XYZ file of C-alpha atoms in Angstrom:
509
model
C 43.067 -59.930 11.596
C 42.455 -56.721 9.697
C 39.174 -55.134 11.194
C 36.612 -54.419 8.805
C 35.565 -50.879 7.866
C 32.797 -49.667 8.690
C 30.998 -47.654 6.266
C 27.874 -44.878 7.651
C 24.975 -45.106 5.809
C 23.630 -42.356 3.640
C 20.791 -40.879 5.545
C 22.738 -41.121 9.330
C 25.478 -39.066 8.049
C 25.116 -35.421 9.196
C 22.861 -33.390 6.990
C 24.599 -30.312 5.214
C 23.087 -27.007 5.779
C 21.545 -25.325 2.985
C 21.594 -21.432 1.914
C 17.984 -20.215 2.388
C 18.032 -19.149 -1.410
C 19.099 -22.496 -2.353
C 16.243 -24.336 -0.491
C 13.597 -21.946 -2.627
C 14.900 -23.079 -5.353
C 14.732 -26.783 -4.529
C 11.051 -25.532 -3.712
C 10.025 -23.768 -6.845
C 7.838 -21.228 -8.422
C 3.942 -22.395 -7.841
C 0.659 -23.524 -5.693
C 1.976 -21.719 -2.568
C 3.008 -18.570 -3.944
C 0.024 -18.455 -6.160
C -2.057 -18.720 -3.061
C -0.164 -15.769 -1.526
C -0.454 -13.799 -4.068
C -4.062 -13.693 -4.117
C -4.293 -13.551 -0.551
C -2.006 -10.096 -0.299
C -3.911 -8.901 -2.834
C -7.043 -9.416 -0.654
C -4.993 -7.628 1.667
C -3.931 -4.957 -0.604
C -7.525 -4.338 -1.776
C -8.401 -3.852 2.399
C -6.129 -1.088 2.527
C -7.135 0.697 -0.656
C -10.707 0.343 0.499
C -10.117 1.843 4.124
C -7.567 4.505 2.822
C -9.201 5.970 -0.571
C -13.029 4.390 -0.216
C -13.650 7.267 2.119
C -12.941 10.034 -0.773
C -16.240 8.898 -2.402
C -18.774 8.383 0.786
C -17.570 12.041 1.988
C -19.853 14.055 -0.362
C -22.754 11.445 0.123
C -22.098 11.836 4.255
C -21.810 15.730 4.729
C -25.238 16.453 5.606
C -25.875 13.696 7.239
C -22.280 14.626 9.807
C -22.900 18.810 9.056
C -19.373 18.449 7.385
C -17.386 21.582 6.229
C -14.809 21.694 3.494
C -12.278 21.634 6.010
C -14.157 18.846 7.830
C -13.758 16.781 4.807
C -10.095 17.133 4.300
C -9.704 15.956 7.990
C -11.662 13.510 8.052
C -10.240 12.444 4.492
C -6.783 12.665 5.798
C -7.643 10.970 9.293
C -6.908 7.514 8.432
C -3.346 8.447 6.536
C -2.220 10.106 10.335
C -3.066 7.122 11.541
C -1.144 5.263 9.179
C 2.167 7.483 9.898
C 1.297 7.689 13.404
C 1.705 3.665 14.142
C 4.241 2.469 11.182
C 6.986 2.832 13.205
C 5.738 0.457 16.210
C 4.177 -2.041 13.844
C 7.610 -1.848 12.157
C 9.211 -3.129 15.352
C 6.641 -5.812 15.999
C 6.885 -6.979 12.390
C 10.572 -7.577 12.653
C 10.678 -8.869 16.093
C 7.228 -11.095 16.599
C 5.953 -12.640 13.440
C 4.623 -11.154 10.097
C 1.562 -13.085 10.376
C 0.593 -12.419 14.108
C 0.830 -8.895 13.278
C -1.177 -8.338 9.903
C -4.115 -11.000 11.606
C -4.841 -9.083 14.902
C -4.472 -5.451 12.602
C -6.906 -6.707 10.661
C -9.219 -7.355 12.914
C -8.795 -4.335 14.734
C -9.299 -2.456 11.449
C -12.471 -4.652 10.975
C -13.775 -3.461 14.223
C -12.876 0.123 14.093
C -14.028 0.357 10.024
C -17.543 -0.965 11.519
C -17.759 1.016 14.937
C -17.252 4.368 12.196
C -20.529 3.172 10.026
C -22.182 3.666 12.823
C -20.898 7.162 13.911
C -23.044 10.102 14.721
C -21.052 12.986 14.627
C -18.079 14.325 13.220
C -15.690 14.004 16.460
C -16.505 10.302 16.910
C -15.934 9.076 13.088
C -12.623 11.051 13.310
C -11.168 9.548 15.706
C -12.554 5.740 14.753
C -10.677 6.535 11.351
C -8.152 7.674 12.969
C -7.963 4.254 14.722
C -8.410 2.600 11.281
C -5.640 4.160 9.817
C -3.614 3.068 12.977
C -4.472 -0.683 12.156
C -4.387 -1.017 8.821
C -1.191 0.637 8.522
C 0.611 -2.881 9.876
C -0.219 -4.707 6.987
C 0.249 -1.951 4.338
C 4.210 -2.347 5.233
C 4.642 -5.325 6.222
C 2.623 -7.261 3.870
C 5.289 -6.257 0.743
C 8.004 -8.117 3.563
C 5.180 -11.386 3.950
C 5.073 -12.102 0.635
C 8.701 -11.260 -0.846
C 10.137 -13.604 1.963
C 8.511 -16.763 0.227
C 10.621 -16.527 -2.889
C 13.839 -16.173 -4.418
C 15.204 -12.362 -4.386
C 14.699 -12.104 -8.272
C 11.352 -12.728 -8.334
C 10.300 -10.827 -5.260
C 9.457 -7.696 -7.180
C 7.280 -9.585 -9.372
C 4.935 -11.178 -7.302
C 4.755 -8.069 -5.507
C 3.658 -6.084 -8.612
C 1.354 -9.112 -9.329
C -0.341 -9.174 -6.346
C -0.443 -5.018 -6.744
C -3.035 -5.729 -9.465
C -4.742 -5.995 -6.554
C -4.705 -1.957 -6.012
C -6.424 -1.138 -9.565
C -8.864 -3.721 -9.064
C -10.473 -2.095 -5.642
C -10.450 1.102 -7.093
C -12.660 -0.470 -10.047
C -14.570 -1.832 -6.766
C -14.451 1.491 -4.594
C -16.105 3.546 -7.914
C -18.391 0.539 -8.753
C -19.728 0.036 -5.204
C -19.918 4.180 -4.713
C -22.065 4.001 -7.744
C -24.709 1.351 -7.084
C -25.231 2.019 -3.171
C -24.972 5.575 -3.757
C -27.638 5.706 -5.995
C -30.333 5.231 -3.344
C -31.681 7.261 -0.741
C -33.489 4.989 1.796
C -33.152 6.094 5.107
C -33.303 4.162 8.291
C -33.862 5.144 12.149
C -31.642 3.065 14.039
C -32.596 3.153 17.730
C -32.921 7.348 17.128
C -29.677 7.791 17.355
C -28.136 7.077 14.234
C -30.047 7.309 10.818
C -29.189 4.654 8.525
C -28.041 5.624 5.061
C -26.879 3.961 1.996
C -23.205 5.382 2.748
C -22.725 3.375 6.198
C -23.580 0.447 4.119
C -20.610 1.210 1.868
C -18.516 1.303 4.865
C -19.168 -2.109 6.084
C -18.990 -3.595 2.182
C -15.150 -1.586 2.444
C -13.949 -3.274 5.189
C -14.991 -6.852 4.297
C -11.813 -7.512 2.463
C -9.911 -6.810 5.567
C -11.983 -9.641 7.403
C -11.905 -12.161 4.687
C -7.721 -11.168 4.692
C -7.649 -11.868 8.479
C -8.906 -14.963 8.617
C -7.638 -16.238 5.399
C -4.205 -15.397 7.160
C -4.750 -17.748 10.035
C -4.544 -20.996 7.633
C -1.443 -20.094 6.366
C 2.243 -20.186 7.420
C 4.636 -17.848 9.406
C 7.665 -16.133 7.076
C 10.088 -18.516 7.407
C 12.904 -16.376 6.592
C 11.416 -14.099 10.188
C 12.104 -17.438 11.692
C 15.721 -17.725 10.534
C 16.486 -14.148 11.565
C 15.191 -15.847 15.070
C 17.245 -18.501 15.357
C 14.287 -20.757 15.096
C 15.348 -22.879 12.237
C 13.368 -26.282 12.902
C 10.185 -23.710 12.447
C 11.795 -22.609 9.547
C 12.211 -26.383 8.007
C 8.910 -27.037 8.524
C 7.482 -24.592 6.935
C 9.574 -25.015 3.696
C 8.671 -28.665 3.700
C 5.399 -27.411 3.890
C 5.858 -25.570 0.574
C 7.527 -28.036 -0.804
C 4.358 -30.333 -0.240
C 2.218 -27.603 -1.548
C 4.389 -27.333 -4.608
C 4.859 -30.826 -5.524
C 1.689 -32.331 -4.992
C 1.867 -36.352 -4.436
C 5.638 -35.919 -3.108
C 6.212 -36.467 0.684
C 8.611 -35.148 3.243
C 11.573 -37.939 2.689
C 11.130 -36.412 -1.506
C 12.600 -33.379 0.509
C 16.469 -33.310 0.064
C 17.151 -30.591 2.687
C 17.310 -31.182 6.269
C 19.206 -28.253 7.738
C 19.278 -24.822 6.545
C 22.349 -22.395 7.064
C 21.862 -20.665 10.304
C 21.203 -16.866 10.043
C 22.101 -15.723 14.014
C 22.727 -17.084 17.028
C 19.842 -18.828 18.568
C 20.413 -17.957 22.279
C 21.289 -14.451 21.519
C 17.684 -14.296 19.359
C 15.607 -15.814 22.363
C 16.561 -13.182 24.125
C 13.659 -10.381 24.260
C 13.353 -7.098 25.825
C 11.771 -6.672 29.037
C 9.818 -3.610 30.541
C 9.023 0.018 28.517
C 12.770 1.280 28.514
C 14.053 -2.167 26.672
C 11.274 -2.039 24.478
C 12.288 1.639 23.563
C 15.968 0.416 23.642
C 15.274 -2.616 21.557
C 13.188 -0.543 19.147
C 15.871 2.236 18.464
C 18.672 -0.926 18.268
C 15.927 -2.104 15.016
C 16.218 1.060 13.623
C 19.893 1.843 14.375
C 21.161 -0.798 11.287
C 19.143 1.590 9.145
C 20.465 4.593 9.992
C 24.377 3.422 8.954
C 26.235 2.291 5.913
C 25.172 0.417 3.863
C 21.895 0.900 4.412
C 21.526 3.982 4.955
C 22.112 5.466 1.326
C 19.411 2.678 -0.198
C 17.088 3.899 3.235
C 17.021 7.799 2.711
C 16.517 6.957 -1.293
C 13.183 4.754 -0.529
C 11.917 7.045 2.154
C 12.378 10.014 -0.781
C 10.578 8.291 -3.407
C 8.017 7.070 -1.347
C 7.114 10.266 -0.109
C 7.517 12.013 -3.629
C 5.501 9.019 -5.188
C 2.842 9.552 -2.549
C 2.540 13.348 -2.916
C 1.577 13.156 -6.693
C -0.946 10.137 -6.850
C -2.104 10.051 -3.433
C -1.838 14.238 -3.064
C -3.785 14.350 -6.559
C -5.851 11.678 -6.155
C -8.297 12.612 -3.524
C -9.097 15.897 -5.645
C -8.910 13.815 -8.554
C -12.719 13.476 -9.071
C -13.465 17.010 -8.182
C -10.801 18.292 -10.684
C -11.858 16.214 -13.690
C -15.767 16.969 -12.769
C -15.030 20.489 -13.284
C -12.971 20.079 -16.364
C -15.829 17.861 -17.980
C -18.655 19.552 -17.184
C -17.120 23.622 -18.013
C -18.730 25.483 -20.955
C -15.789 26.695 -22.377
C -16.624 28.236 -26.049
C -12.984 27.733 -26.681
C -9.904 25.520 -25.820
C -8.755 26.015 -22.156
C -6.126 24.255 -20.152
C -6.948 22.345 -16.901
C -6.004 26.305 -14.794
C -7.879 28.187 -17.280
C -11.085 25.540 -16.211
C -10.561 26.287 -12.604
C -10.092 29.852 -12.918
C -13.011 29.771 -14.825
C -14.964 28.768 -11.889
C -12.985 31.149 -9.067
C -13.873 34.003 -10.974
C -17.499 33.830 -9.290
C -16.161 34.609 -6.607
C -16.320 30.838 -5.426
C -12.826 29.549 -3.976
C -11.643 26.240 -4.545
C -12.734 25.059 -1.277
C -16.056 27.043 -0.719
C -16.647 25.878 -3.844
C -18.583 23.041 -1.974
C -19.725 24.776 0.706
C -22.748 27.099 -0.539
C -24.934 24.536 0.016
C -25.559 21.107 1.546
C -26.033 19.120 -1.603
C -25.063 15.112 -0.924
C -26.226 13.937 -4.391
C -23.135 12.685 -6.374
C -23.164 12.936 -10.253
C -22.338 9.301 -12.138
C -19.358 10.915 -14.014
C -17.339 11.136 -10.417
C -17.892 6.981 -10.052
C -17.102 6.452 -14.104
C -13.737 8.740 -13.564
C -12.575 6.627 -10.256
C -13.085 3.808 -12.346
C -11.654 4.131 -15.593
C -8.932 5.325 -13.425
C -8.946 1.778 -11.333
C -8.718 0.306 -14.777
C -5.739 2.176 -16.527
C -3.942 1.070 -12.422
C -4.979 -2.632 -13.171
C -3.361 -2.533 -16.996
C -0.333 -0.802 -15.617
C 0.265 -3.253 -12.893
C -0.627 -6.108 -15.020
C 2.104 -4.870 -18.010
C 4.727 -4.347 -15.004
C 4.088 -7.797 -13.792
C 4.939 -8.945 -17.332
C 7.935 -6.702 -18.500
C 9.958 -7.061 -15.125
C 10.474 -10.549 -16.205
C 12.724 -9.068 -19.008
C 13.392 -5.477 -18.202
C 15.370 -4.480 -14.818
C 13.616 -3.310 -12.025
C 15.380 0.112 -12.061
C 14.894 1.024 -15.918
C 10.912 0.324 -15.145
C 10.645 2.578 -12.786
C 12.761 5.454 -13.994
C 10.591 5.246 -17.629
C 7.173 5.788 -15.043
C 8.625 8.508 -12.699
C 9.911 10.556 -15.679
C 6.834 9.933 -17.601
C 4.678 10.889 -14.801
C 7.016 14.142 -14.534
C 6.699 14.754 -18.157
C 2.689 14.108 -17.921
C 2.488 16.963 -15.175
C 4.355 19.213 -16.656
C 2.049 19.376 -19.896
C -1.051 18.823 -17.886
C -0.779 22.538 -17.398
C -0.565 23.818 -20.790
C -2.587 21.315 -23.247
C -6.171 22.618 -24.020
C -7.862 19.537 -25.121
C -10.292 18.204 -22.536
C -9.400 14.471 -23.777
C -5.872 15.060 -23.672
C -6.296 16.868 -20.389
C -7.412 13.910 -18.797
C -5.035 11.644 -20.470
C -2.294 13.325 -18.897
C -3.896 13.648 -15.626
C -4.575 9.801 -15.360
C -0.872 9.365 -16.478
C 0.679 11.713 -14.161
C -0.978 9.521 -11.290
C -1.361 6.196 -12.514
C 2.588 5.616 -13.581
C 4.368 7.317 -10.124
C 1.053 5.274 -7.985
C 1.742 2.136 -9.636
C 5.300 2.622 -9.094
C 5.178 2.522 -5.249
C 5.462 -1.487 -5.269
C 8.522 -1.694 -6.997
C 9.937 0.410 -4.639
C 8.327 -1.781 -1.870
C 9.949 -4.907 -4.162
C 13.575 -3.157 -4.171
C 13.010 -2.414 -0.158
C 12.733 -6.037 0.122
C 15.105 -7.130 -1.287
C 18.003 -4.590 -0.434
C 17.576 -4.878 3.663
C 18.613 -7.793 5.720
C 15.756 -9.884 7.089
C 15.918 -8.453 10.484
C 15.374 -4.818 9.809
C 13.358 -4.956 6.240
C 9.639 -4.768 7.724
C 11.138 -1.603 9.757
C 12.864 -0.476 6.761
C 9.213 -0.734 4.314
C 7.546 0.456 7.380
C 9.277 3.682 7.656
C 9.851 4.343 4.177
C 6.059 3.903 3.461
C 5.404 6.369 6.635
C 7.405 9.008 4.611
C 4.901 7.749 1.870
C 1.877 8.873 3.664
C 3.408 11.915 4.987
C 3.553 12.854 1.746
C -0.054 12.188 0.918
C -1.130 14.588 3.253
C 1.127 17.314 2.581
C -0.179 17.103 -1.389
C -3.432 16.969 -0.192
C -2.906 19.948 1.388
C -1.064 21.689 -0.816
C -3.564 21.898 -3.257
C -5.846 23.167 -1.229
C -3.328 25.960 0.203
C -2.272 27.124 -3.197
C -3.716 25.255 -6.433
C -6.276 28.130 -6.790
C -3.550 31.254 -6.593
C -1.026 29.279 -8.225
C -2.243 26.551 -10.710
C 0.491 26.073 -13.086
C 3.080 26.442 -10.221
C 1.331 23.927 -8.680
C 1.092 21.362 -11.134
C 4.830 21.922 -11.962
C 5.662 21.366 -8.509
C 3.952 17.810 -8.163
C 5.215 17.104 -11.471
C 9.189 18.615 -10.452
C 8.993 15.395 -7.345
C 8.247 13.442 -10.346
C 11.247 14.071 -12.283
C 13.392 14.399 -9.403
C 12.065 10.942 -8.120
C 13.324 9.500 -11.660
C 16.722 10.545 -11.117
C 17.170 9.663 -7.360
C 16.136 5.972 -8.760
C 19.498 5.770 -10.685
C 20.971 5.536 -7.306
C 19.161 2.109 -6.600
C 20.313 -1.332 -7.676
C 18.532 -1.972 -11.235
C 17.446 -5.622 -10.049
């Protein structure tokens, strides 16, 4: 008697694993990443807030904390050594514990440390708390670009991170618009006699509400799942692409999902196992870095670290002087045409230096045109980051940001020889506004050209670079711009230019 066959039924036959890629494509484009996208945004405005929102409460705090020129620019600075000082840990941690367990307890921490500064009495103390703020925050300013790529398919990373960049114009409207209403009054209020109360503490509590509202935001929504995979935790990483899938597809269920194993990544024994004691964590931590540091990586590493920091010295660099620069070029008296060094030579030759400039006095009042100039300048970073958004859905990646790093170049080079005040600031919004807006597609390309397991390290460091070049433009201008104007202009703009042709070496998509 011939034995009948025995035929396995469809869902007890062993599921096939599926390419991560693959499964985000089963998942789609929609609720979920539109959610994330706000949220880093949220984010995004936090760190804009506790990194540039202290350039406009200095002048309304240096009576109050007997604050020098040179007090300002550290204190100014403060939070961006900070930032450099702790990238490289919360690089580590990124990569090896969680995305989201590291930007929720940063947050908080910068919550704490943003508040405990409001409160400050003297110069020493609010140094070092935004010091400590710039330590914090500087976990999710990396590795929030790695949080939200992971979510989507590599082509459309650089999109929603430019999208959610928007973000970045829009607190700088809310830095300039905040400045300008609390900044206005001059209550004052004895606190205990220890601290007096003034309307430019209050700012610094409204700046570091979008941190808060980030953190816990953050705690109702998911873990990367591709961190997972590059942990060898792929049942975590199932469920939380079914839980996308759900969010995508409202009214389907978890049987309406077709995958039920995705393609392993590593080894799951050799991921459980973790450092133990200082020295591994040192060992483990130069082993992260290490895959960096060789081909193939290492070409597409040195390039993002260089345009970071190049991209960071001219809008950063610039932009804390920004509103002193353009307040002077406004409000000169010149009988006839004058170029942006002819302005501020204008004003050295009374014997008043660049810096001491603001020190003849203790004056804390703050004239509307410096809030109007921080946010037109918001606005013209919004429309930029908006029309990026768009275009990168048809134009490459690369040929985006080469136009806006050569532009910028091309911006600073004429800033220093045009003589028309309205052209003058045309091309000094420009020169900032296209190599600023063009840190996040450098952020998107960093995401997308390192493997899962080093990329948070790999934004991380590049971004340090980034800040280290914010505070050597800073810097800069104060060491030389009023000796050396046009050189100095034509060196910011030179990084420009040079920026736009080390981005030919980068992948166009």
């Amino acid at each position: 008697m011939t034995p009948t066959p025995v035929t396995l039924h469809p869902q007890k036959q062993p599921a096939v694993p599926i390419p991560f890629d693959d499964v985000l494509e089963e998942i789609g484009f929609g609720r979920i990443q539109h959610e994330l996208i706000v949220l880093c945004g949220v984010i995004m405005m936090a760190i804009i807030c506790e990194t540039m929102g202290v350039s406009v409460i200095l002048p309304a705090a240096k009576c109050d904390l007997d604050l020098t020129a040179a007090n300002q620019g550290l204190l100014g600075g403060a939070t961006f050594l900070g930032i450099m000082a702790s990238s490289y840990g919360w690089g580590y941690l990124s990569d090896t514990r969680g995305r989201k367990n590291v930007i929720i307890l940063s947050l908080a921490l910068t919550t704490v440390c943003s508040l405990a500064s409001s409160l400050a009495s003297d110069f020493a103390t609010i140094v070092v708390l935004r010091l400590l703020v710039g330590m914090c925050i500087s976990a999710p300013s990396a590795t929030i670009y790695a949080y939200l790529g992971e979510f989507t398919k590599t082509e459309r990373r650089t999109m929603m991170i430019s999208f959610a960049s928007v973000a970045v114009g829009l607190s700088s409207i809310s830095v300039g618009t905040l400045g300008w209403i609390f900044l206005s009054f001059n209550w004052r209020l004895n606190l205990f006699d220890v601290v007096e109360f003034r309307p430019w503490r209050l700012l610094l509590i409204l700046y570091s509400l979008p941190g808060a509202i980030g953190a816990i935001w953050m705690v109702f929504l998911p873990e990367s799942p591709k961190f997972y995979l590059s942990q060898g935790r792929d049942d975590k990483a199932l469920a939380v692409l079914q839980r996308m899938f759900l969010e995508n597809h409202r009214g389907c269920t978890v049987e309406d999902f077709a995958v039920k194993r995705i393609t392993p990544e590593v080894d799951a024994e050799e991921a459980k196992a973790k450092p133990k004691g200082f020295l591994a964590v040192m060992g483990s931590m130069w082993q992260q870095t290490v895959p960096l540091l060789r081909r193939p990586n290492l070409l597409y590493f040195v390039v993002c670290c260089a345009l970071q920091f190049g991209m960071f010295f001219v809008s950063a660099g610039m932009g804390l002087w920004y509103p002193e620069i353009v307040n002077r070029v406004t409000s000169a008296n010149q009988s006839v045409p004058a170029t942006i060094c002819e302005v501020l030579q204008g004003v050295h030759s009374s014997d008043e230096d660049f810096v001491a400039y603001a020190e003849k006095e203790c004056d804390d009042r703050m004239t509307q045109d410096v809030f109007v100039y921080v946010i037109v300048l918001g606005s013209i970073y919004t429309f930029l980051y908006l029309a990026m958004s768009t275009l990168l859905q048809k134009i490459r990646r690369g040929h985006i940001l080469f136009f806006n790093l050569f532009t910028s170049g091309v911006c600073g080079v004429l800033l220093a020889y045009v003589n028309d005040p309205y052209f003058v600031l045309l091309c000094f919004c420009a020169f900032m506004v296209f190599a600023g807006s063009s840190i996040s597609l450098v952020n998107g390309a960093a995401v997308s050209l390192f493997p899962t397991h080093v990329r948070a390290m790999a934004v991380c460091l590049s971004l340090m670079m980034g800040r280290l070049g914010s505070v050597a433009g800073t810097n800069l201008i104060g060491l030389i711009m009023e000796d050396s104007c046009t050189l100095t202009f034509n060196v910011f703009a030179g990084c420009s230019l040079l920026g736009a042709m080390l981005t030919l070496v980068l992948p166009s998509r």
